[in-house]
mmCIF file with all atom_site columns, C-alpha atoms in Angstrom:
data_model
loop_
_atom_site.group_PDB
_atom_site.id
_atom_site.type_symbol
_atom_site.label_atom_id
_atom_site.label_alt_id
_atom_site.label_comp_id
_atom_site.label_asym_id
_atom_site.label_entity_id
_atom_site.label_seq_id
_atom_site.pdbx_PDB_ins_code
_atom_site.Cartn_x
_atom_site.Cartn_y
_atom_site.Cartn_z
_atom_site.occupancy
_atom_site.B_iso_or_equiv
_atom_site.pdbx_formal_charge
_atom_site.auth_seq_id
_atom_site.auth_comp_id
_atom_site.auth_asym_id
_atom_site.auth_atom_id
_atom_site.pdbx_PDB_model_num
ATOM 1   C CA . MET A 1 1   ? 106.884 118.588 -14.229 1.00 73.00 ? 14  MET A CA 1
ATOM 2   C CA . ASN A 1 2   ? 109.851 120.929 -13.762 1.00 86.00 ? 15  ASN A CA 1
ATOM 3   C CA . VAL A 1 3   ? 108.207 123.426 -16.107 1.00 89.00 ? 16  VAL A CA 1
ATOM 4   C CA . TYR A 1 4   ? 105.220 123.888 -13.772 1.00 92.00 ? 17  TYR A CA 1
ATOM 5   C CA . ILE A 1 5   ? 107.184 124.415 -10.554 1.00 94.00 ? 18  ILE A CA 1
ATOM 6   C CA . PRO A 1 6   ? 107.562 128.240 -10.973 1.00 93.00 ? 19  PRO A CA 1
ATOM 7   C CA . ILE A 1 7   ? 103.843 128.550 -11.668 1.00 94.00 ? 20  ILE A CA 1
ATOM 8   C CA . LEU A 1 8   ? 102.967 126.490 -8.597  1.00 95.00 ? 21  LEU A CA 1
ATOM 9   C CA . VAL A 1 9   ? 105.374 128.519 -6.440  1.00 96.00 ? 22  VAL A CA 1
ATOM 10  C CA . LEU A 1 10  ? 103.839 131.776 -7.690  1.00 96.00 ? 23  LEU A CA 1
ATOM 11  C CA . GLY A 1 11  ? 100.337 130.431 -6.982  1.00 96.00 ? 24  GLY A CA 1
ATOM 12  C CA . ALA A 1 12  ? 101.388 129.401 -3.478  1.00 97.00 ? 25  ALA A CA 1
ATOM 13  C CA . ILE A 1 13  ? 102.889 132.838 -2.809  1.00 98.00 ? 26  ILE A CA 1
ATOM 14  C CA . ALA A 1 14  ? 99.696  134.545 -4.071  1.00 97.00 ? 27  ALA A CA 1
ATOM 15  C CA . ALA A 1 15  ? 97.466  132.309 -1.946  1.00 98.00 ? 28  ALA A CA 1
ATOM 16  C CA . ALA A 1 16  ? 99.670  132.828 1.134   1.00 98.00 ? 29  ALA A CA 1
ATOM 17  C CA . PHE A 1 17  ? 99.564  136.588 0.609   1.00 98.00 ? 30  PHE A CA 1
ATOM 18  C CA . ALA A 1 18  ? 95.753  136.602 0.256   1.00 97.00 ? 31  ALA A CA 1
ATOM 19  C CA . VAL A 1 19  ? 95.149  134.390 3.284   1.00 97.00 ? 32  VAL A CA 1
ATOM 20  C CA . GLY A 1 20  ? 97.786  136.240 5.308   1.00 97.00 ? 33  GLY A CA 1
ATOM 21  C CA . SER A 1 21  ? 96.293  139.649 4.500   1.00 96.00 ? 34  SER A CA 1
ATOM 22  C CA . VAL A 1 22  ? 92.810  138.589 5.552   1.00 95.00 ? 35  VAL A CA 1
ATOM 23  C CA . GLY A 1 23  ? 94.153  136.884 8.683   1.00 96.00 ? 36  GLY A CA 1
ATOM 24  C CA . ILE A 1 24  ? 96.196  139.895 9.756   1.00 96.00 ? 37  ILE A CA 1
ATOM 25  C CA . ALA A 1 25  ? 93.207  142.197 9.181   1.00 92.00 ? 38  ALA A CA 1
ATOM 26  C CA . LEU A 1 26  ? 91.035  139.972 11.365  1.00 91.00 ? 39  LEU A CA 1
ATOM 27  C CA . VAL A 1 27  ? 93.621  139.825 14.147  1.00 92.00 ? 40  VAL A CA 1
ATOM 28  C CA . ILE A 1 28  ? 94.799  143.439 14.361  1.00 92.00 ? 41  ILE A CA 1
ATOM 29  C CA . GLY A 1 29  ? 91.849  145.286 12.791  1.00 85.00 ? 42  GLY A CA 1
ATOM 30  C CA . PRO A 1 30  ? 89.621  147.590 14.855  1.00 80.00 ? 43  PRO A CA 1
ATOM 31  C CA . ARG A 1 31  ? 86.321  146.195 16.100  1.00 82.00 ? 44  ARG A CA 1
ATOM 32  C CA . ARG A 1 32  ? 84.308  149.345 16.703  1.00 82.00 ? 45  ARG A CA 1
ATOM 33  C CA . TYR A 1 33  ? 80.985  148.650 15.052  1.00 80.00 ? 46  TYR A CA 1
ATOM 34  C CA . ASN A 1 34  ? 78.285  151.282 14.795  1.00 82.00 ? 47  ASN A CA 1
ATOM 35  C CA . ARG A 1 35  ? 75.036  151.653 12.872  1.00 80.00 ? 48  ARG A CA 1
ATOM 36  C CA . ALA A 1 36  ? 76.663  153.283 9.851   1.00 74.00 ? 49  ALA A CA 1
ATOM 37  C CA . LYS A 1 37  ? 79.271  150.530 9.460   1.00 75.00 ? 50  LYS A CA 1
ATOM 38  C CA . LEU A 1 38  ? 76.665  147.786 9.592   1.00 74.00 ? 51  LEU A CA 1
ATOM 39  C CA . GLU A 1 39  ? 74.486  149.318 6.854   1.00 72.00 ? 52  GLU A CA 1
ATOM 40  C CA . ALA A 1 40  ? 74.901  148.348 3.218   1.00 69.00 ? 53  ALA A CA 1
ATOM 41  C CA . TYR A 1 41  ? 76.855  150.791 1.053   1.00 68.00 ? 54  TYR A CA 1
ATOM 42  C CA . GLU A 1 42  ? 74.470  152.332 -1.438  1.00 62.00 ? 55  GLU A CA 1
ATOM 43  C CA . CYS A 1 43  ? 76.824  154.410 -3.604  1.00 64.00 ? 56  CYS A CA 1
ATOM 44  C CA . GLY A 1 44  ? 75.711  157.698 -2.101  1.00 62.00 ? 57  GLY A CA 1
ATOM 45  C CA . ILE A 1 45  ? 71.997  156.893 -2.118  1.00 60.00 ? 58  ILE A CA 1
ATOM 46  C CA . GLU A 1 46  ? 70.243  157.159 1.198   1.00 61.00 ? 59  GLU A CA 1
ATOM 47  C CA . PRO A 1 47  ? 68.979  153.689 2.194   1.00 57.00 ? 60  PRO A CA 1
ATOM 48  C CA . MET A 1 48  ? 65.221  153.267 2.148   1.00 60.00 ? 61  MET A CA 1
ATOM 49  C CA . ALA A 1 49  ? 63.128  151.475 4.731   1.00 62.00 ? 62  ALA A CA 1
ATOM 50  C CA . PRO A 1 50  ? 61.367  148.324 3.469   1.00 60.00 ? 63  PRO A CA 1
ATOM 51  C CA . GLY A 1 51  ? 57.891  149.809 3.934   1.00 59.00 ? 64  GLY A CA 1
ATOM 52  C CA . SER A 1 52  ? 58.563  153.181 2.273   1.00 60.00 ? 65  SER A CA 1
ATOM 53  C CA . PRO A 1 53  ? 57.045  154.106 -1.107  1.00 61.00 ? 66  PRO A CA 1
ATOM 54  C CA . GLY A 1 54  ? 59.252  153.263 -4.076  1.00 56.00 ? 67  GLY A CA 1
ATOM 55  C CA . HIS A 1 55  ? 60.821  150.302 -2.303  1.00 53.00 ? 68  HIS A CA 1
ATOM 56  C CA . GLU A 1 56  ? 59.732  146.994 -3.787  1.00 53.00 ? 69  GLU A CA 1
ATOM 57  C CA . THR A 1 57  ? 60.111  143.663 -2.087  1.00 51.00 ? 70  THR A CA 1
ATOM 58  C CA . THR A 1 58  ? 62.849  142.638 -4.541  1.00 52.00 ? 71  THR A CA 1
ATOM 59  C CA . GLY A 1 59  ? 65.019  145.661 -3.790  1.00 56.00 ? 72  GLY A CA 1
ATOM 60  C CA . GLN A 1 60  ? 65.149  149.347 -4.430  1.00 58.00 ? 73  GLN A CA 1
ATOM 61  C CA . ARG A 1 61  ? 65.541  151.152 -7.730  1.00 65.00 ? 74  ARG A CA 1
ATOM 62  C CA . PHE A 1 62  ? 68.845  152.677 -8.714  1.00 65.00 ? 75  PHE A CA 1
ATOM 63  C CA . PRO A 1 63  ? 69.108  155.777 -10.891 1.00 71.00 ? 76  PRO A CA 1
ATOM 64  C CA . VAL A 1 64  ? 69.862  155.151 -14.559 1.00 73.00 ? 77  VAL A CA 1
ATOM 65  C CA . LYS A 1 65  ? 73.139  157.091 -14.292 1.00 75.00 ? 78  LYS A CA 1
ATOM 66  C CA . TYR A 1 66  ? 74.720  154.153 -12.453 1.00 77.00 ? 79  TYR A CA 1
ATOM 67  C CA . TYR A 1 67  ? 73.876  151.804 -15.310 1.00 80.00 ? 80  TYR A CA 1
ATOM 68  C CA . LEU A 1 68  ? 75.111  154.311 -17.894 1.00 78.00 ? 81  LEU A CA 1
ATOM 69  C CA . THR A 1 69  ? 78.420  154.592 -16.075 1.00 80.00 ? 82  THR A CA 1
ATOM 70  C CA . ALA A 1 70  ? 78.728  150.809 -16.030 1.00 84.00 ? 83  ALA A CA 1
ATOM 71  C CA . MET A 1 71  ? 77.959  150.586 -19.751 1.00 84.00 ? 84  MET A CA 1
ATOM 72  C CA . LEU A 1 72  ? 80.536  153.264 -20.569 1.00 83.00 ? 85  LEU A CA 1
ATOM 73  C CA . PHE A 1 73  ? 83.110  151.381 -18.548 1.00 86.00 ? 86  PHE A CA 1
ATOM 74  C CA . ILE A 1 74  ? 82.348  148.177 -20.446 1.00 88.00 ? 87  ILE A CA 1
ATOM 75  C CA . VAL A 1 75  ? 82.611  149.896 -23.849 1.00 82.00 ? 88  VAL A CA 1
ATOM 76  C CA . PHE A 1 76  ? 85.993  151.438 -23.131 1.00 83.00 ? 89  PHE A CA 1
ATOM 77  C CA . ASP A 1 77  ? 87.209  148.306 -21.369 1.00 88.00 ? 90  ASP A CA 1
ATOM 78  C CA . ILE A 1 78  ? 86.444  146.258 -24.477 1.00 86.00 ? 91  ILE A CA 1
ATOM 79  C CA . GLU A 1 79  ? 88.307  148.833 -26.544 1.00 84.00 ? 92  GLU A CA 1
ATOM 80  C CA . ILE A 1 80  ? 91.409  148.298 -24.406 1.00 85.00 ? 93  ILE A CA 1
ATOM 81  C CA . VAL A 1 81  ? 91.005  144.526 -24.710 1.00 88.00 ? 94  VAL A CA 1
ATOM 82  C CA . PHE A 1 82  ? 91.179  144.890 -28.497 1.00 84.00 ? 95  PHE A CA 1
ATOM 83  C CA . LEU A 1 83  ? 93.948  147.513 -28.484 1.00 86.00 ? 96  LEU A CA 1
ATOM 84  C CA . TYR A 1 84  ? 96.437  145.615 -26.335 1.00 86.00 ? 97  TYR A CA 1
ATOM 85  C CA . PRO A 1 85  ? 97.006  142.553 -28.565 1.00 86.00 ? 98  PRO A CA 1
ATOM 86  C CA . TRP A 1 86  ? 97.013  144.804 -31.611 1.00 85.00 ? 99  TRP A CA 1
ATOM 87  C CA . ALA A 1 87  ? 99.756  146.961 -30.078 1.00 85.00 ? 100 ALA A CA 1
ATOM 88  C CA . VAL A 1 88  ? 101.817 143.904 -29.136 1.00 86.00 ? 101 VAL A CA 1
ATOM 89  C CA . SER A 1 89  ? 101.823 142.528 -32.688 1.00 86.00 ? 102 SER A CA 1
ATOM 90  C CA . PHE A 1 90  ? 101.768 145.916 -34.467 1.00 81.00 ? 103 PHE A CA 1
ATOM 91  C CA . GLU A 1 91  ? 104.946 145.430 -36.526 1.00 82.00 ? 104 GLU A CA 1
ATOM 92  C CA . SER A 1 92  ? 103.877 142.140 -38.091 1.00 86.00 ? 105 SER A CA 1
ATOM 93  C CA . LEU A 1 93  ? 100.292 143.115 -38.997 1.00 84.00 ? 106 LEU A CA 1
ATOM 94  C CA . GLY A 1 94  ? 100.738 145.512 -41.900 1.00 84.00 ? 107 GLY A CA 1
ATOM 95  C CA . VAL A 1 95  ? 98.761  148.431 -43.242 1.00 88.00 ? 108 VAL A CA 1
ATOM 96  C CA . PHE A 1 96  ? 95.395  146.638 -43.307 1.00 88.00 ? 109 PHE A CA 1
ATOM 97  C CA . ALA A 1 97  ? 95.421  146.145 -39.537 1.00 87.00 ? 110 ALA A CA 1
ATOM 98  C CA . VAL A 1 98  ? 96.344  149.796 -38.965 1.00 87.00 ? 111 VAL A CA 1
ATOM 99  C CA . VAL A 1 99  ? 93.416  150.952 -41.105 1.00 90.00 ? 112 VAL A CA 1
ATOM 100 C CA . GLU A 1 100 ? 91.049  148.543 -39.367 1.00 89.00 ? 113 GLU A CA 1
ATOM 101 C CA . MET A 1 101 ? 92.151  149.726 -35.915 1.00 88.00 ? 114 MET A CA 1
ATOM 102 C CA . LEU A 1 102 ? 91.764  153.358 -36.948 1.00 90.00 ? 115 LEU A CA 1
ATOM 103 C CA . LEU A 1 103 ? 88.202  152.612 -38.096 1.00 92.00 ? 116 LEU A CA 1
ATOM 104 C CA . PHE A 1 104 ? 87.497  150.806 -34.826 1.00 88.00 ? 117 PHE A CA 1
ATOM 105 C CA . MET A 1 105 ? 88.867  153.700 -32.758 1.00 88.00 ? 118 MET A CA 1
ATOM 106 C CA . LEU A 1 106 ? 86.935  156.203 -34.889 1.00 92.00 ? 119 LEU A CA 1
ATOM 107 C CA . THR A 1 107 ? 83.724  154.292 -34.198 1.00 89.00 ? 120 THR A CA 1
ATOM 108 C CA . VAL A 1 108 ? 84.394  154.276 -30.461 1.00 86.00 ? 121 VAL A CA 1
ATOM 109 C CA . PHE A 1 109 ? 85.282  157.979 -30.432 1.00 89.00 ? 122 PHE A CA 1
ATOM 110 C CA . VAL A 1 110 ? 82.108  158.848 -32.356 1.00 90.00 ? 123 VAL A CA 1
ATOM 111 C CA . ALA A 1 111 ? 80.124  156.995 -29.680 1.00 84.00 ? 124 ALA A CA 1
ATOM 112 C CA . TYR A 1 112 ? 82.109  158.834 -26.987 1.00 85.00 ? 125 TYR A CA 1
ATOM 113 C CA . ALA A 1 113 ? 81.382  162.214 -28.626 1.00 89.00 ? 126 ALA A CA 1
ATOM 114 C CA . TYR A 1 114 ? 77.686  161.325 -28.875 1.00 87.00 ? 127 TYR A CA 1
ATOM 115 C CA . ILE A 1 115 ? 77.519  160.394 -25.197 1.00 82.00 ? 128 ILE A CA 1
ATOM 116 C CA . TRP A 1 116 ? 79.425  163.537 -24.234 1.00 85.00 ? 129 TRP A CA 1
ATOM 117 C CA . ARG A 1 117 ? 77.138  165.723 -26.368 1.00 89.00 ? 130 ARG A CA 1
ATOM 118 C CA . ARG A 1 118 ? 73.981  164.160 -24.886 1.00 84.00 ? 131 ARG A CA 1
ATOM 119 C CA . GLY A 1 119 ? 75.227  164.819 -21.337 1.00 80.00 ? 132 GLY A CA 1
ATOM 120 C CA . GLY A 1 120 ? 75.847  161.200 -20.392 1.00 75.00 ? 133 GLY A CA 1
ATOM 121 C CA . LEU A 1 121 ? 79.108  162.079 -18.669 1.00 76.00 ? 134 LEU A CA 1
ATOM 122 C CA . SER A 1 122 ? 77.658  164.758 -16.375 1.00 78.00 ? 135 SER A CA 1
ATOM 123 C CA . TRP A 1 123 ? 76.703  163.331 -13.021 1.00 71.00 ? 136 TRP A CA 1
ATOM 124 C CA . ASP A 1 124 ? 73.979  165.854 -12.079 1.00 65.00 ? 137 ASP A CA 1
#
């Protein structure tokens, strides 16, 4: 049981910080509501009225560029997830692991160059 005490203390500190931050924000935060603050944030897209053309009952359509940005983030996030443990145990892996990681990074960079060349990184 003595082994888990530091973990429990850290969890209690984290929970107290989270609850305290939200509580302080509720107590001392400004309460000036206006129409713009009460609207949903649409990532720079002007909100559409429910009866306007192009607005379905299930929600409005988002441009494909938002999904492409999310997919790019996921690809490079997964690359970091694979690179971190490899870097931690780099000395004990040997030459085979270095070659494999170079091939993996080459594959990701080829995909990055393809996306860049096709204009997937330009926002306009």
